[in-house]
């Protein structure tokens, strides 16, 4: 038996419209595309996924009471440096960060994951500066 290694992974550009999508369900689909699990020659130790452009990040949906109950935290490293912000306020201030944090939670926490998260481009409005890459619009059920 011989092990097959793909020589040259082909990276496509995919466009996803986040309007009306649930954050968690959208993030799982994005994470799978970034990892390359939708491709035939998937290899868990190689970055064979596609680039993902997400537009309308400010129009995502949280189900239930998550808008008021979900809290994003960050820590500065100093005593008393724990910062907390609710999901409702995060959607108003930095809506692209909501999707980025959700997808980052579903990627591996190693150098491969750090390399994959750089392939995610999230924008607030409907416009993006990646028209030259000719992204393919991707639909989810």
mmCIF file of C-alpha atoms in Angstrom:
data_model
loop_
_atom_site.group_PDB
_atom_site.id
_atom_site.type_symbol
_atom_site.label_atom_id
_atom_site.label_comp_id
_atom_site.label_asym_id
_atom_site.label_seq_id
_atom_site.Cartn_x
_atom_site.Cartn_y
_atom_site.Cartn_z
ATOM 1 C CA UNK A 1 0.000 0.000 0.000
ATOM 2 C CA UNK A 2 1.254 3.449 -0.868
ATOM 3 C CA UNK A 3 0.166 6.639 0.816
ATOM 4 C CA UNK A 4 -1.098 9.354 -1.503
ATOM 5 C CA UNK A 5 -0.045 12.955 -0.880
ATOM 6 C CA UNK A 6 -1.578 15.697 -2.969
ATOM 7 C CA UNK A 7 1.193 17.705 -4.580
ATOM 8 C CA UNK A 8 -0.433 21.021 -5.333
ATOM 9 C CA UNK A 9 -3.599 21.891 -3.392
ATOM 10 C CA UNK A 10 -5.940 24.070 -5.424
ATOM 11 C CA UNK A 11 -7.337 26.929 -3.396
ATOM 12 C CA UNK A 12 -10.569 28.425 -4.673
ATOM 13 C CA UNK A 13 -12.274 31.562 -3.382
ATOM 14 C CA UNK A 14 -15.809 31.168 -2.040
ATOM 15 C CA UNK A 15 -18.281 33.954 -1.278
ATOM 16 C CA UNK A 16 -20.796 33.469 1.530
ATOM 17 C CA UNK A 17 -23.663 35.835 2.307
ATOM 18 C CA UNK A 18 -24.282 35.778 6.067
ATOM 19 C CA UNK A 19 -27.578 37.618 5.958
ATOM 20 C CA UNK A 20 -30.200 35.719 7.963
ATOM 21 C CA UNK A 21 -27.793 32.872 8.860
ATOM 22 C CA UNK A 22 -27.387 31.517 12.383
ATOM 23 C CA UNK A 23 -23.878 32.179 13.724
ATOM 24 C CA UNK A 24 -23.014 28.657 14.890
ATOM 25 C CA UNK A 25 -24.358 26.845 11.844
ATOM 26 C CA UNK A 26 -22.606 29.276 9.532
ATOM 27 C CA UNK A 27 -19.326 28.910 11.445
ATOM 28 C CA UNK A 28 -19.333 25.103 11.150
ATOM 29 C CA UNK A 29 -19.747 25.296 7.382
ATOM 30 C CA UNK A 30 -16.975 27.897 7.095
ATOM 31 C CA UNK A 31 -14.612 25.853 9.283
ATOM 32 C CA UNK A 32 -15.126 22.748 7.142
ATOM 33 C CA UNK A 33 -14.400 24.690 3.954
ATOM 34 C CA UNK A 34 -11.274 26.267 5.475
ATOM 35 C CA UNK A 35 -9.986 22.836 6.536
ATOM 36 C CA UNK A 36 -10.725 21.361 3.105
ATOM 37 C CA UNK A 37 -13.000 18.584 4.333
ATOM 38 C CA UNK A 38 -15.304 19.112 1.349
ATOM 39 C CA UNK A 39 -12.559 18.078 -1.080
ATOM 40 C CA UNK A 40 -11.672 14.591 -2.228
ATOM 41 C CA UNK A 41 -7.976 14.907 -1.432
ATOM 42 C CA UNK A 42 -8.484 16.089 2.175
ATOM 43 C CA UNK A 43 -5.484 15.628 4.405
ATOM 44 C CA UNK A 44 -5.720 16.673 8.075
ATOM 45 C CA UNK A 45 -2.116 17.862 8.306
ATOM 46 C CA UNK A 46 -2.081 20.040 5.171
ATOM 47 C CA UNK A 47 -3.871 23.332 4.502
ATOM 48 C CA UNK A 48 -5.847 22.213 1.458
ATOM 49 C CA UNK A 49 -8.990 24.285 2.037
ATOM 50 C CA UNK A 50 -10.341 27.292 0.206
ATOM 51 C CA UNK A 51 -10.340 31.001 0.904
ATOM 52 C CA UNK A 52 -13.677 32.200 2.299
ATOM 53 C CA UNK A 53 -15.157 35.691 1.931
ATOM 54 C CA UNK A 54 -18.097 36.439 4.233
ATOM 55 C CA UNK A 55 -20.226 39.520 3.499
ATOM 56 C CA UNK A 56 -23.086 41.063 5.512
ATOM 57 C CA UNK A 57 -21.564 39.983 8.817
ATOM 58 C CA UNK A 58 -23.738 42.492 10.661
ATOM 59 C CA UNK A 59 -26.923 40.657 9.622
ATOM 60 C CA UNK A 60 -26.269 37.312 11.320
ATOM 61 C CA UNK A 61 -28.768 35.852 13.769
ATOM 62 C CA UNK A 62 -28.419 34.528 17.301
ATOM 63 C CA UNK A 63 -31.159 32.120 18.380
ATOM 64 C CA UNK A 64 -32.846 32.135 21.753
ATOM 65 C CA UNK A 65 -31.569 34.598 24.351
ATOM 66 C CA UNK A 66 -27.946 34.445 23.215
ATOM 67 C CA UNK A 67 -27.872 38.131 22.268
ATOM 68 C CA UNK A 68 -28.091 39.051 25.951
ATOM 69 C CA UNK A 69 -26.659 35.942 27.621
ATOM 70 C CA UNK A 70 -23.587 35.174 25.490
ATOM 71 C CA UNK A 71 -20.498 36.987 26.746
ATOM 72 C CA UNK A 72 -17.228 37.399 24.861
ATOM 73 C CA UNK A 73 -14.177 37.750 27.106
ATOM 74 C CA UNK A 74 -10.580 38.784 26.563
ATOM 75 C CA UNK A 75 -7.786 39.081 29.062
ATOM 76 C CA UNK A 76 -4.960 41.605 28.940
ATOM 77 C CA UNK A 77 -2.629 39.597 31.174
ATOM 78 C CA UNK A 78 -2.707 42.103 34.019
ATOM 79 C CA UNK A 79 -4.601 41.842 37.288
ATOM 80 C CA UNK A 80 -8.154 43.018 36.794
ATOM 81 C CA UNK A 81 -7.641 43.015 33.034
ATOM 82 C CA UNK A 82 -10.595 40.785 32.144
ATOM 83 C CA UNK A 83 -12.830 42.537 29.621
ATOM 84 C CA UNK A 84 -16.366 41.307 28.983
ATOM 85 C CA UNK A 85 -18.807 42.281 26.249
ATOM 86 C CA UNK A 86 -22.269 40.921 25.447
ATOM 87 C CA UNK A 87 -23.088 39.542 21.995
ATOM 88 C CA UNK A 88 -25.570 42.360 21.339
ATOM 89 C CA UNK A 89 -22.877 44.992 21.926
ATOM 90 C CA UNK A 90 -20.286 43.026 19.929
ATOM 91 C CA UNK A 91 -22.646 42.933 16.939
ATOM 92 C CA UNK A 92 -22.968 46.723 17.131
ATOM 93 C CA UNK A 93 -19.258 47.497 17.623
ATOM 94 C CA UNK A 94 -17.416 44.806 15.611
ATOM 95 C CA UNK A 95 -19.792 42.401 13.828
ATOM 96 C CA UNK A 96 -16.990 40.752 11.829
ATOM 97 C CA UNK A 97 -15.356 39.649 15.079
ATOM 98 C CA UNK A 98 -18.430 37.553 15.991
ATOM 99 C CA UNK A 99 -17.948 35.296 12.971
ATOM 100 C CA UNK A 100 -14.155 35.226 13.300
ATOM 101 C CA UNK A 101 -14.350 34.095 16.942
ATOM 102 C CA UNK A 102 -16.961 31.442 16.157
ATOM 103 C CA UNK A 103 -14.879 29.975 13.323
ATOM 104 C CA UNK A 104 -11.640 30.149 15.323
ATOM 105 C CA UNK A 105 -13.287 28.046 18.033
ATOM 106 C CA UNK A 106 -13.807 25.270 15.470
ATOM 107 C CA UNK A 107 -10.295 25.193 14.004
ATOM 108 C CA UNK A 108 -7.299 23.359 15.491
ATOM 109 C CA UNK A 109 -5.287 25.364 18.028
ATOM 110 C CA UNK A 110 -1.866 24.952 16.441
ATOM 111 C CA UNK A 111 0.158 26.492 13.626
ATOM 112 C CA UNK A 112 -2.127 24.905 11.033
ATOM 113 C CA UNK A 113 -5.163 26.577 12.595
ATOM 114 C CA UNK A 114 -3.390 29.934 12.690
ATOM 115 C CA UNK A 115 -2.571 29.529 9.006
ATOM 116 C CA UNK A 116 -6.155 28.583 8.127
ATOM 117 C CA UNK A 117 -7.802 31.478 9.960
ATOM 118 C CA UNK A 118 -5.860 33.916 7.754
ATOM 119 C CA UNK A 119 -7.844 32.589 4.774
ATOM 120 C CA UNK A 120 -11.082 33.896 6.272
ATOM 121 C CA UNK A 121 -12.074 37.398 5.133
ATOM 122 C CA UNK A 122 -15.122 38.901 6.879
ATOM 123 C CA UNK A 123 -16.773 42.174 5.830
ATOM 124 C CA UNK A 124 -19.648 44.122 7.336
ATOM 125 C CA UNK A 125 -21.401 45.328 4.187
ATOM 126 C CA UNK A 126 -22.183 43.639 0.914
ATOM 127 C CA UNK A 127 -18.965 44.807 -0.792
ATOM 128 C CA UNK A 128 -15.510 43.233 -0.635
ATOM 129 C CA UNK A 129 -12.141 44.022 -2.281
ATOM 130 C CA UNK A 130 -11.590 40.513 -3.684
ATOM 131 C CA UNK A 131 -13.377 40.793 -7.035
ATOM 132 C CA UNK A 132 -10.156 39.969 -8.911
ATOM 133 C CA UNK A 133 -10.101 36.466 -7.387
ATOM 134 C CA UNK A 134 -13.523 35.724 -8.956
ATOM 135 C CA UNK A 135 -15.143 34.131 -5.900
ATOM 136 C CA UNK A 136 -17.847 31.507 -6.376
ATOM 137 C CA UNK A 137 -21.053 32.138 -4.425
ATOM 138 C CA UNK A 138 -21.727 29.311 -1.976
ATOM 139 C CA UNK A 139 -25.212 28.487 -0.693
ATOM 140 C CA UNK A 140 -26.094 26.617 2.481
ATOM 141 C CA UNK A 141 -29.336 24.801 3.208
#
